[in-house]
Amino acid sequence: MTISVIVVAAGSGERLGATRPKAFVDIAGKTLLEHALSALNDVAHDMQVIIVAPAPWVGAAEDLGRAAVSPRHAVVVVSGGATRSDSVRAGLGVLADDVTTVLIHDAARALCPPEVFTRVIDALTAGAQAVIPTIDVVDTLSPIDHTTGVTGFAVDRSALSIVQTPQGFSRKVISDAHTAHPENATDDAEIARMAGHNVMSVPGDLRAFKITHPADLERARLLLGQAEDLRVGIAADVHAYDDHTPLVLGGVAWPGEPGLSGHSDGDIVLHVICDALLQAASLGDMGTLFGVSRPEFDGANSRVFVDNVLQRLAEDGFTIRSVSCQLVANTPRFAGRREEISGLLTDIVGAPVHVASTTSDGLGFTGRGEGMAAFAVALVARHGS
Ligand code: CTP
Ligand code: MG
């Protein structure tokens, strides 16, 4: 039996939202692709390793592949296609002549241990034509209509399984199936089934989860024992009261309360939170990004700043962990709306935000009722980009 393993790494990783294709995102000093390839070095069989990379990354994949894969395996790199199935077909197109058995693996399952490869190969050696690694479903599965809610009773999960990769096939089965079914499918066993083949299963592994969303990347980092790259930011802001302006504070209107002077709507809570987030990510500050030199922000709803700041952080690979804000003000009486505002800002920011208020006991400019002060601390985590 001569084995080829096709590692599909040509996706863009849209759901991960990194600044480079997912397979080239770094965890613990190595790309997902390198992690995925390193498992092959602990599989006893010598193999042809076919890496399917995005066209502009073929050169990088060749360098990484040569460094990560043991010289007893032969590495080939090809560029992928628009869909996963297209990428698999690109890999099938460069199988070495003597290959009889094909494994197809997602680079996104970067932490899949070598034993899963070995189990799939063993099942093929024992005569199976198509093999998938599976794990049990642990959650309840309910039929649902996203408008009307649950539409029936929970499905019997003992009759279902979660399908992983590497999936293994005899060469003729998977090559013919992909030729007969050129449509896109989420995996190759599905294509083999469309072509009428039985698919056997072997135990998968929880570590073979597919890195899809930023939280999966965090999980992978934790599994590898990599300390998180956490950063904090702190900010302070002061605004004078202005009786002629309506008060907007914490993203909500306060009818009848004296407002705040300042550029935009003067929402000191949103401003200080934005500044703390920018500080944490070393991305500048509100004054430079949106200050008086930018007349388009005159009278602006401060939500515009928050959306802009959130986008800047996401583009730079930051996930917000939590934000805490302390207001110092004589008026308004904040406590009654604290939960409402903290909840609203938590929804907007996508991480816990807590806002509290105090007075300064009659001392200083806040005590004399000349203005408000606000302070914020933000905690963010940087993920690989
Ligand atoms: N893949 C590929 N070619 C494509 C699409 C996907 O080689 N045109 C690969 C991915 O690189 C990944 C595997 O197929 O290793 C599983 O796909 P998925 O997790 O969906 O990755 P992406 O398509 O990159 O992510 P997203 O769907 O979020 O964009
Ligand atoms: Mg995809």
PDB file of C-alpha atoms in Angstrom, residues 38-258:
ATOM      1  CA  SER A  38       4.064  17.713  12.139  1.00  0.00           C
ATOM      2  CA  ALA A  39       1.628  14.905  13.058  1.00  0.00           C
ATOM      3  CA  LEU A  40       2.669  13.088   9.870  1.00  0.00           C
ATOM      4  CA  ASN A  41       6.212  12.689  11.213  1.00  0.00           C
ATOM      5  CA  ASP A  42       4.860  10.339  13.869  1.00  0.00           C
ATOM      6  CA  VAL A  43       2.954   8.121  11.415  1.00  0.00           C
ATOM      7  CA  ALA A  44       4.996   4.976  10.723  1.00  0.00           C
ATOM      8  CA  HIS A  45       4.247   4.767   6.969  1.00  0.00           C
ATOM      9  CA  ASP A  46       6.250   6.783   4.449  1.00  0.00           C
ATOM     10  CA  MET A  47       3.900   8.966   2.436  1.00  0.00           C
ATOM     11  CA  GLN A  48       3.595  11.418  -0.387  1.00  0.00           C
ATOM     12  CA  VAL A  49       2.473  14.658   1.297  1.00  0.00           C
ATOM     13  CA  ILE A  50       0.469  16.949  -0.997  1.00  0.00           C
ATOM     14  CA  ILE A  51      -0.125  20.430   0.375  1.00  0.00           C
ATOM     15  CA  VAL A  52      -2.893  22.390  -1.342  1.00  0.00           C
ATOM     16  CA  ALA A  53      -2.259  26.104  -0.723  1.00  0.00           C
ATOM     17  CA  PRO A  54      -3.808  29.370  -1.901  1.00  0.00           C
ATOM     18  CA  ALA A  55      -2.047  30.357  -5.167  1.00  0.00           C
ATOM     19  CA  PRO A  56      -0.100  33.316  -3.667  1.00  0.00           C
ATOM     20  CA  TRP A  57       1.068  31.114  -0.770  1.00  0.00           C
ATOM     21  CA  VAL A  58       2.460  28.180  -2.752  1.00  0.00           C
ATOM     22  CA  GLY A  59       6.065  29.348  -2.251  1.00  0.00           C
ATOM     23  CA  ALA A  60       5.549  29.836   1.491  1.00  0.00           C
ATOM     24  CA  ALA A  61       3.907  26.397   1.736  1.00  0.00           C
ATOM     25  CA  GLU A  62       6.886  24.817  -0.030  1.00  0.00           C
ATOM     26  CA  ASP A  63       9.306  26.374   2.481  1.00  0.00           C
ATOM     27  CA  LEU A  64       7.151  25.471   5.492  1.00  0.00           C
ATOM     28  CA  GLY A  65       6.438  21.991   4.161  1.00  0.00           C
ATOM     29  CA  ARG A  66      10.069  21.172   3.537  1.00  0.00           C
ATOM     30  CA  ALA A  67      11.014  22.326   7.044  1.00  0.00           C
ATOM     31  CA  ALA A  68       8.101  20.693   8.880  1.00  0.00           C
ATOM     32  CA  VAL A  69       7.879  17.312   7.167  1.00  0.00           C
ATOM     33  CA  SER A  70      10.395  14.529   7.753  1.00  0.00           C
ATOM     34  CA  PRO A  71      12.567  13.845   4.660  1.00  0.00           C
ATOM     35  CA  ARG A  72      11.204  10.274   4.541  1.00  0.00           C
ATOM     36  CA  HIS A  73       7.954  11.778   3.172  1.00  0.00           C
ATOM     37  CA  ALA A  74       7.937  13.388  -0.310  1.00  0.00           C
ATOM     38  CA  VAL A  75       6.378  16.871  -0.301  1.00  0.00           C
ATOM     39  CA  VAL A  76       4.471  18.343  -3.248  1.00  0.00           C
ATOM     40  CA  VAL A  77       2.661  21.708  -3.184  1.00  0.00           C
ATOM     41  CA  VAL A  78      -0.149  22.721  -5.548  1.00  0.00           C
ATOM     42  CA  SER A  79      -2.468  25.688  -5.599  1.00  0.00           C
ATOM     43  CA  GLY A  80      -6.076  25.154  -4.572  1.00  0.00           C
ATOM     44  CA  GLY A  81      -9.441  26.159  -5.971  1.00  0.00           C
ATOM     45  CA  ALA A  82     -12.464  28.230  -5.083  1.00  0.00           C
ATOM     46  CA  THR A  83     -14.125  25.515  -2.975  1.00  0.00           C
ATOM     47  CA  ARG A  84     -12.744  22.826  -0.714  1.00  0.00           C
ATOM     48  CA  SER A  85     -13.766  20.164  -3.222  1.00  0.00           C
ATOM     49  CA  ASP A  86     -11.891  22.028  -5.973  1.00  0.00           C
ATOM     50  CA  SER A  87      -8.825  22.058  -3.729  1.00  0.00           C
ATOM     51  CA  VAL A  88      -9.126  18.328  -3.058  1.00  0.00           C
ATOM     52  CA  ARG A  89      -9.372  17.688  -6.798  1.00  0.00           C
ATOM     53  CA  ALA A  90      -6.219  19.791  -7.333  1.00  0.00           C
ATOM     54  CA  GLY A  91      -4.476  17.470  -4.845  1.00  0.00           C
ATOM     55  CA  LEU A  92      -5.856  14.331  -6.489  1.00  0.00           C
ATOM     56  CA  GLY A  93      -4.418  15.640  -9.751  1.00  0.00           C
ATOM     57  CA  VAL A  94      -0.823  15.277  -8.530  1.00  0.00           C
ATOM     58  CA  LEU A  95      -0.985  11.845  -6.860  1.00  0.00           C
ATOM     59  CA  ALA A  96       2.203   9.884  -7.515  1.00  0.00           C
ATOM     60  CA  ASP A  97       1.711   7.011  -9.981  1.00  0.00           C
ATOM     61  CA  ASP A  98       2.206   4.231  -7.453  1.00  0.00           C
ATOM     62  CA  VAL A  99      -0.214   5.634  -4.825  1.00  0.00           C
ATOM     63  CA  THR A 100      -3.014   3.211  -3.933  1.00  0.00           C
ATOM     64  CA  THR A 101      -4.401   4.883  -0.812  1.00  0.00           C
ATOM     65  CA  VAL A 102      -5.352   8.515  -0.279  1.00  0.00           C
ATOM     66  CA  LEU A 103      -5.882  10.361   2.998  1.00  0.00           C
ATOM     67  CA  ILE A 104      -7.489  13.803   2.842  1.00  0.00           C
ATOM     68  CA  HIS A 105      -6.985  16.124   5.790  1.00  0.00           C
ATOM     69  CA  ASP A 106      -7.969  19.704   6.720  1.00  0.00           C
ATOM     70  CA  ALA A 107      -5.004  21.885   7.682  1.00  0.00           C
ATOM     71  CA  ALA A 108      -7.577  23.609   9.905  1.00  0.00           C
ATOM     72  CA  ARG A 109      -7.568  20.485  12.144  1.00  0.00           C
ATOM     73  CA  ALA A 110      -4.085  21.497  13.138  1.00  0.00           C
ATOM     74  CA  LEU A 111      -3.901  19.554  16.408  1.00  0.00           C
ATOM     75  CA  CYS A 112      -5.113  16.188  15.107  1.00  0.00           C
ATOM     76  CA  PRO A 113      -2.823  13.605  16.726  1.00  0.00           C
ATOM     77  CA  PRO A 114      -0.922  11.021  14.629  1.00  0.00           C
ATOM     78  CA  GLU A 115      -2.931   8.121  16.105  1.00  0.00           C
ATOM     79  CA  VAL A 116      -5.974   9.199  14.101  1.00  0.00           C
ATOM     80  CA  PHE A 117      -3.988   8.905  10.863  1.00  0.00           C
ATOM     81  CA  THR A 118      -2.780   5.498  11.955  1.00  0.00           C
ATOM     82  CA  ARG A 119      -6.304   4.296  12.798  1.00  0.00           C
ATOM     83  CA  VAL A 120      -7.591   5.384   9.383  1.00  0.00           C
ATOM     84  CA  ILE A 121      -4.660   3.704   7.612  1.00  0.00           C
ATOM     85  CA  ASP A 122      -5.184   0.502   9.634  1.00  0.00           C
ATOM     86  CA  ALA A 123      -8.861   0.338   8.641  1.00  0.00           C
ATOM     87  CA  LEU A 124      -7.925   0.764   4.973  1.00  0.00           C
ATOM     88  CA  THR A 125      -5.256  -1.917   5.332  1.00  0.00           C
ATOM     89  CA  ALA A 126      -7.951  -4.200   6.741  1.00  0.00           C
ATOM     90  CA  GLY A 127      -9.958  -3.754   3.544  1.00  0.00           C
ATOM     91  CA  ALA A 128     -12.183  -0.692   3.990  1.00  0.00           C
ATOM     92  CA  GLN A 129     -12.603   1.443   0.854  1.00  0.00           C
ATOM     93  CA  ALA A 130     -13.603   4.646   2.666  1.00  0.00           C
ATOM     94  CA  VAL A 131     -12.950   5.557   6.317  1.00  0.00           C
ATOM     95  CA  ILE A 132     -13.847   8.564   8.484  1.00  0.00           C
ATOM     96  CA  PRO A 133     -12.791   9.404  12.039  1.00  0.00           C
ATOM     97  CA  THR A 134     -15.812  10.273  14.170  1.00  0.00           C
ATOM     98  CA  ILE A 135     -16.544  11.441  17.694  1.00  0.00           C
ATOM     99  CA  ASP A 136     -19.724  11.264  19.743  1.00  0.00           C
ATOM    100  CA  VAL A 137     -22.206  14.093  19.846  1.00  0.00           C
ATOM    101  CA  VAL A 138     -22.400  15.382  23.424  1.00  0.00           C
ATOM    102  CA  ASP A 139     -24.945  18.167  23.016  1.00  0.00           C
ATOM    103  CA  THR A 140     -28.690  17.801  22.605  1.00  0.00           C
ATOM    104  CA  LEU A 141     -29.738  18.217  18.974  1.00  0.00           C
ATOM    105  CA  SER A 142     -33.068  19.921  18.357  1.00  0.00           C
ATOM    106  CA  PRO A 143     -34.920  20.516  15.098  1.00  0.00           C
ATOM    107  CA  ILE A 144     -35.381  24.256  14.836  1.00  0.00           C
ATOM    108  CA  ASP A 145     -36.886  26.972  12.698  1.00  0.00           C
ATOM    109  CA  HIS A 146     -34.956  30.117  13.488  1.00  0.00           C
ATOM    110  CA  THR A 147     -38.117  32.223  13.316  1.00  0.00           C
ATOM    111  CA  THR A 148     -40.664  30.066  15.124  1.00  0.00           C
ATOM    112  CA  GLY A 149     -38.338  28.172  17.484  1.00  0.00           C
ATOM    113  CA  VAL A 150     -38.007  24.466  18.230  1.00  0.00           C
ATOM    114  CA  THR A 151     -40.159  22.406  15.850  1.00  0.00           C
ATOM    115  CA  GLY A 152     -39.948  18.949  17.396  1.00  0.00           C
ATOM    116  CA  PHE A 153     -38.330  16.674  19.954  1.00  0.00           C
ATOM    117  CA  ALA A 154     -34.579  16.261  20.315  1.00  0.00           C
ATOM    118  CA  VAL A 155     -32.967  13.912  17.797  1.00  0.00           C
ATOM    119  CA  ASP A 156     -31.515  10.619  19.066  1.00  0.00           C
ATOM    120  CA  ARG A 157     -27.854  11.599  19.200  1.00  0.00           C
ATOM    121  CA  SER A 158     -26.624   8.030  19.709  1.00  0.00           C
ATOM    122  CA  ALA A 159     -27.411   7.484  16.004  1.00  0.00           C
ATOM    123  CA  LEU A 160     -25.340  10.499  14.961  1.00  0.00           C
ATOM    124  CA  SER A 161     -21.662  11.369  15.007  1.00  0.00           C
ATOM    125  CA  ILE A 162     -19.339  14.290  14.381  1.00  0.00           C
ATOM    126  CA  VAL A 163     -17.132  13.680  11.359  1.00  0.00           C
ATOM    127  CA  GLN A 164     -13.486  14.737  11.301  1.00  0.00           C
ATOM    128  CA  THR A 165     -10.484  14.315   9.021  1.00  0.00           C
ATOM    129  CA  PRO A 166      -8.155  12.675   7.943  1.00  0.00           C
ATOM    130  CA  GLN A 167     -10.561  10.666   5.811  1.00  0.00           C
ATOM    131  CA  GLY A 168      -9.053   7.702   3.975  1.00  0.00           C
ATOM    132  CA  PHE A 169      -9.973   6.057   0.679  1.00  0.00           C
ATOM    133  CA  SER A 170      -8.690   3.657  -1.864  1.00  0.00           C
ATOM    134  CA  ARG A 171      -7.343   5.806  -4.682  1.00  0.00           C
ATOM    135  CA  LYS A 172      -9.811   4.566  -7.294  1.00  0.00           C
ATOM    136  CA  VAL A 173     -12.828   5.129  -5.020  1.00  0.00           C
ATOM    137  CA  ILE A 174     -12.066   8.770  -4.263  1.00  0.00           C
ATOM    138  CA  SER A 175     -10.676   9.740  -7.669  1.00  0.00           C
ATOM    139  CA  ASP A 176     -13.676   8.277  -9.523  1.00  0.00           C
ATOM    140  CA  ALA A 177     -16.141   9.714  -6.980  1.00  0.00           C
ATOM    141  CA  HIS A 178     -14.708  13.231  -7.355  1.00  0.00           C
ATOM    142  CA  THR A 179     -14.843  12.918 -11.152  1.00  0.00           C
ATOM    143  CA  ALA A 180     -18.450  11.713 -11.048  1.00  0.00           C
ATOM    144  CA  HIS A 181     -19.516  14.388  -8.525  1.00  0.00           C
ATOM    145  CA  PRO A 182     -17.843  17.700  -9.337  1.00  0.00           C
ATOM    146  CA  GLU A 183     -20.140  19.611  -6.983  1.00  0.00           C
ATOM    147  CA  ASN A 184     -18.846  21.042  -3.696  1.00  0.00           C
ATOM    148  CA  ALA A 185     -19.390  18.918  -0.587  1.00  0.00           C
ATOM    149  CA  THR A 186     -18.288  19.635   2.967  1.00  0.00           C
ATOM    150  CA  ASP A 187     -16.204  16.475   3.023  1.00  0.00           C
ATOM    151  CA  ASP A 188     -14.930  13.683   0.841  1.00  0.00           C
ATOM    152  CA  ALA A 189     -16.764  10.806   2.491  1.00  0.00           C
ATOM    153  CA  GLU A 190     -19.972  12.513   1.356  1.00  0.00           C
ATOM    154  CA  ILE A 191     -18.671  12.427  -2.235  1.00  0.00           C
ATOM    155  CA  ALA A 192     -17.753   8.742  -1.825  1.00  0.00           C
ATOM    156  CA  ARG A 193     -21.261   8.044  -0.535  1.00  0.00           C
ATOM    157  CA  MET A 194     -22.797   9.916  -3.473  1.00  0.00           C
ATOM    158  CA  ALA A 195     -20.836   7.507  -5.666  1.00  0.00           C
ATOM    159  CA  GLY A 196     -22.422   4.589  -3.787  1.00  0.00           C
ATOM    160  CA  HIS A 197     -19.573   3.503  -1.501  1.00  0.00           C
ATOM    161  CA  ASN A 198     -19.863   2.327   2.091  1.00  0.00           C
ATOM    162  CA  VAL A 199     -18.031   4.509   4.578  1.00  0.00           C
ATOM    163  CA  MET A 200     -16.573   2.923   7.715  1.00  0.00           C
ATOM    164  CA  SER A 201     -15.735   4.844  10.893  1.00  0.00           C
ATOM    165  CA  VAL A 202     -12.858   4.764  13.362  1.00  0.00           C
ATOM    166  CA  PRO A 203     -12.555   6.776  16.577  1.00  0.00           C
ATOM    167  CA  GLY A 204     -11.551  10.384  15.965  1.00  0.00           C
ATOM    168  CA  ASP A 205     -10.069  12.629  18.637  1.00  0.00           C
ATOM    169  CA  LEU A 206     -11.334  15.742  20.415  1.00  0.00           C
ATOM    170  CA  ARG A 207      -8.030  17.436  19.560  1.00  0.00           C
ATOM    171  CA  ALA A 208      -8.855  17.101  15.849  1.00  0.00           C
ATOM    172  CA  PHE A 209     -11.466  19.872  16.126  1.00  0.00           C
ATOM    173  CA  LYS A 210     -11.582  22.243  13.185  1.00  0.00           C
ATOM    174  CA  ILE A 211     -10.205  25.685  13.934  1.00  0.00           C
ATOM    175  CA  THR A 212     -12.968  27.871  12.530  1.00  0.00           C
ATOM    176  CA  HIS A 213     -13.679  30.865  14.768  1.00  0.00           C
ATOM    177  CA  PRO A 214     -11.322  33.020  16.900  1.00  0.00           C
ATOM    178  CA  ALA A 215     -12.404  31.092  20.014  1.00  0.00           C
ATOM    179  CA  ASP A 216     -11.138  27.855  18.403  1.00  0.00           C
ATOM    180  CA  LEU A 217      -7.754  29.481  17.958  1.00  0.00           C
ATOM    181  CA  GLU A 218      -7.727  30.430  21.648  1.00  0.00           C
ATOM    182  CA  ARG A 219      -8.594  26.827  22.528  1.00  0.00           C
ATOM    183  CA  ALA A 220      -5.762  25.547  20.348  1.00  0.00           C
ATOM    184  CA  ARG A 221      -3.340  27.936  22.037  1.00  0.00           C
ATOM    185  CA  LEU A 222      -4.482  26.807  25.472  1.00  0.00           C
ATOM    186  CA  LEU A 223      -4.062  23.147  24.478  1.00  0.00           C
ATOM    187  CA  LEU A 224      -0.521  23.940  23.385  1.00  0.00           C
ATOM    188  CA  GLY A 225       0.105  25.641  26.704  1.00  0.00           C
ATOM    189  CA  GLN A 226       0.824  28.973  25.085  1.00  0.00           C
ATOM    190  CA  ALA A 227       0.276  31.899  27.403  1.00  0.00           C
ATOM    191  CA  GLU A 228      -2.190  34.362  26.012  1.00  0.00           C
ATOM    192  CA  ASP A 229      -0.924  37.671  24.720  1.00  0.00           C
ATOM    193  CA  LEU A 230      -3.033  39.848  27.002  1.00  0.00           C
ATOM    194  CA  ARG A 231      -2.833  43.637  26.985  1.00  0.00           C
ATOM    195  CA  VAL A 232      -4.491  46.275  29.150  1.00  0.00           C
ATOM    196  CA  GLY A 233      -5.364  49.844  28.325  1.00  0.00           C
ATOM    197  CA  ILE A 234      -6.308  52.675  30.653  1.00  0.00           C
ATOM    198  CA  ALA A 235      -7.892  55.995  29.781  1.00  0.00           C
ATOM    199  CA  ALA A 236      -9.345  59.088  31.425  1.00  0.00           C
ATOM    200  CA  ASP A 237     -11.658  61.744  30.020  1.00  0.00           C
ATOM    201  CA  VAL A 238     -13.190  64.966  31.345  1.00  0.00           C
ATOM    202  CA  HIS A 239     -16.131  66.939  29.912  1.00  0.00           C
ATOM    203  CA  ALA A 240     -17.710  70.142  31.209  1.00  0.00           C
ATOM    204  CA  TYR A 241     -21.496  70.320  31.657  1.00  0.00           C
ATOM    205  CA  ASP A 242     -23.323  72.267  28.966  1.00  0.00           C
ATOM    206  CA  ASP A 243     -26.946  73.108  29.820  1.00  0.00           C
ATOM    207  CA  HIS A 244     -27.793  73.714  26.178  1.00  0.00           C
ATOM    208  CA  THR A 245     -26.916  70.207  25.006  1.00  0.00           C
ATOM    209  CA  PRO A 246     -29.056  67.084  25.572  1.00  0.00           C
ATOM    210  CA  LEU A 247     -27.263  64.504  27.687  1.00  0.00           C
ATOM    211  CA  VAL A 248     -26.164  61.265  26.007  1.00  0.00           C
ATOM    212  CA  LEU A 249     -24.297  59.001  28.414  1.00  0.00           C
ATOM    213  CA  GLY A 250     -23.403  55.343  28.043  1.00  0.00           C
ATOM    214  CA  GLY A 251     -25.067  55.230  24.631  1.00  0.00           C
ATOM    215  CA  VAL A 252     -28.519  56.288  25.927  1.00  0.00           C
ATOM    216  CA  ALA A 253     -30.407  59.584  26.109  1.00  0.00           C
ATOM    217  CA  TRP A 254     -31.103  61.244  29.507  1.00  0.00           C
ATOM    218  CA  PRO A 255     -34.031  63.633  28.893  1.00  0.00           C
ATOM    219  CA  GLY A 256     -34.052  66.691  31.158  1.00  0.00           C
ATOM    220  CA  GLU A 257     -30.477  66.255  32.371  1.00  0.00           C
ATOM    221  CA  PRO A 258     -27.738  68.804  31.605  1.00  0.00           C
TER     222      PRO A 258
END
